[in-house]
Amino acid sequence: MDLVAKFDAKGKTGAPYHVEVYQTQQDEADEAAQAFSRSYKLADGRALDPLTNEKFRIVQTGEKIYRV
């Protein structure tokens, strides 16, 4: 799993969050076709569910945060 991006986000209350994007290459039978899996986490390790490219949900709390 490789760290491929970082960005800032905010909750509705204005609380700041630092988001990290990790990417894992999936092994495919066809070497020409490479598939990647992305996962999103807060800098403190809490998992995120991507809702859109700009909106995420913190799995542990259910809070929605938005890319800034």
CSV table of C-alpha atoms in Angstrom, one decimal:
chain,number,residue,atom,x,y,z
A,1,MET,CA,0.0,0.0,0.0
A,2,ASP,CA,1.5,3.3,-1.1
A,3,LEU,CA,0.6,6.8,0.0
A,4,VAL,CA,-0.3,8.6,-3.2
A,5,ALA,CA,-2.0,11.8,-2.1
A,6,LYS,CA,-2.8,14.0,0.9
A,7,PHE,CA,-5.4,16.8,1.2
A,8,ASP,CA,-7.2,18.8,3.8
A,9,ALA,CA,-10.9,18.5,4.7
A,10,LYS,CA,-13.3,20.1,7.0
A,11,GLY,CA,-16.4,19.0,8.9
A,12,LYS,CA,-19.7,20.9,9.1
A,13,THR,CA,-18.4,22.5,12.4
A,14,GLY,CA,-15.3,23.7,10.6
A,15,ALA,CA,-13.0,21.2,12.3
A,16,PRO,CA,-10.0,20.5,10.2
A,17,TYR,CA,-8.9,17.0,9.1
A,18,HIS,CA,-5.9,15.7,7.1
A,19,VAL,CA,-6.8,13.0,4.7
A,20,GLU,CA,-4.3,10.5,3.2
A,21,VAL,CA,-5.0,8.4,0.1
A,22,TYR,CA,-3.4,5.0,-0.3
A,23,GLN,CA,-3.3,2.9,-3.4
A,24,THR,CA,-2.7,-0.8,-3.8
A,25,GLN,CA,-2.1,-2.5,-7.1
A,26,GLN,CA,-4.3,-5.6,-7.6
A,27,ASP,CA,-2.7,-8.6,-9.3
A,28,GLU,CA,-4.5,-9.4,-12.5
A,29,ALA,CA,-4.3,-12.5,-14.7
A,30,ASP,CA,-3.7,-10.1,-17.7
A,31,GLU,CA,-0.5,-8.2,-17.0
A,32,ALA,CA,-1.5,-5.5,-19.5
A,33,ALA,CA,-4.5,-4.6,-17.4
A,34,GLN,CA,-3.6,-3.1,-14.0
A,35,ALA,CA,-6.2,-2.5,-11.5
A,36,PHE,CA,-5.8,-0.2,-8.5
A,37,SER,CA,-7.6,-0.1,-5.2
A,38,ARG,CA,-7.7,3.2,-3.2
A,39,SER,CA,-8.4,3.6,0.4
A,40,TYR,CA,-8.8,6.9,2.4
A,41,LYS,CA,-7.8,7.5,6.0
A,42,LEU,CA,-7.4,10.4,8.3
A,43,ALA,CA,-3.9,11.2,9.5
A,44,ASP,CA,-4.8,9.7,12.9
A,45,GLY,CA,-5.6,6.3,11.2
A,46,ARG,CA,-9.4,6.4,11.2
A,47,ALA,CA,-10.9,5.0,8.0
A,48,LEU,CA,-13.0,7.0,5.6
A,49,ASP,CA,-15.7,6.0,3.2
A,50,PRO,CA,-15.6,8.1,0.0
A,51,LEU,CA,-19.1,9.3,-0.9
A,52,THR,CA,-18.0,11.5,-3.8
A,53,ASN,CA,-14.7,12.9,-4.9
A,54,GLU,CA,-15.2,15.8,-2.6
A,55,LYS,CA,-17.2,14.2,0.3
A,56,PHE,CA,-16.2,11.5,2.8
A,57,ARG,CA,-17.7,9.8,5.9
A,58,ILE,CA,-15.6,9.0,8.9
A,59,VAL,CA,-16.4,5.3,9.5
A,60,GLN,CA,-16.1,5.4,13.3
A,61,THR,CA,-18.3,8.5,13.9
A,62,GLY,CA,-20.5,8.8,10.8
A,63,GLU,CA,-19.5,12.5,10.4
A,64,LYS,CA,-19.3,13.8,6.9
A,65,ILE,CA,-16.3,15.8,5.9
A,66,TYR,CA,-15.6,17.8,2.7
A,67,ARG,CA,-12.4,18.4,0.7
A,68,VAL,CA,-11.1,22.0,0.9
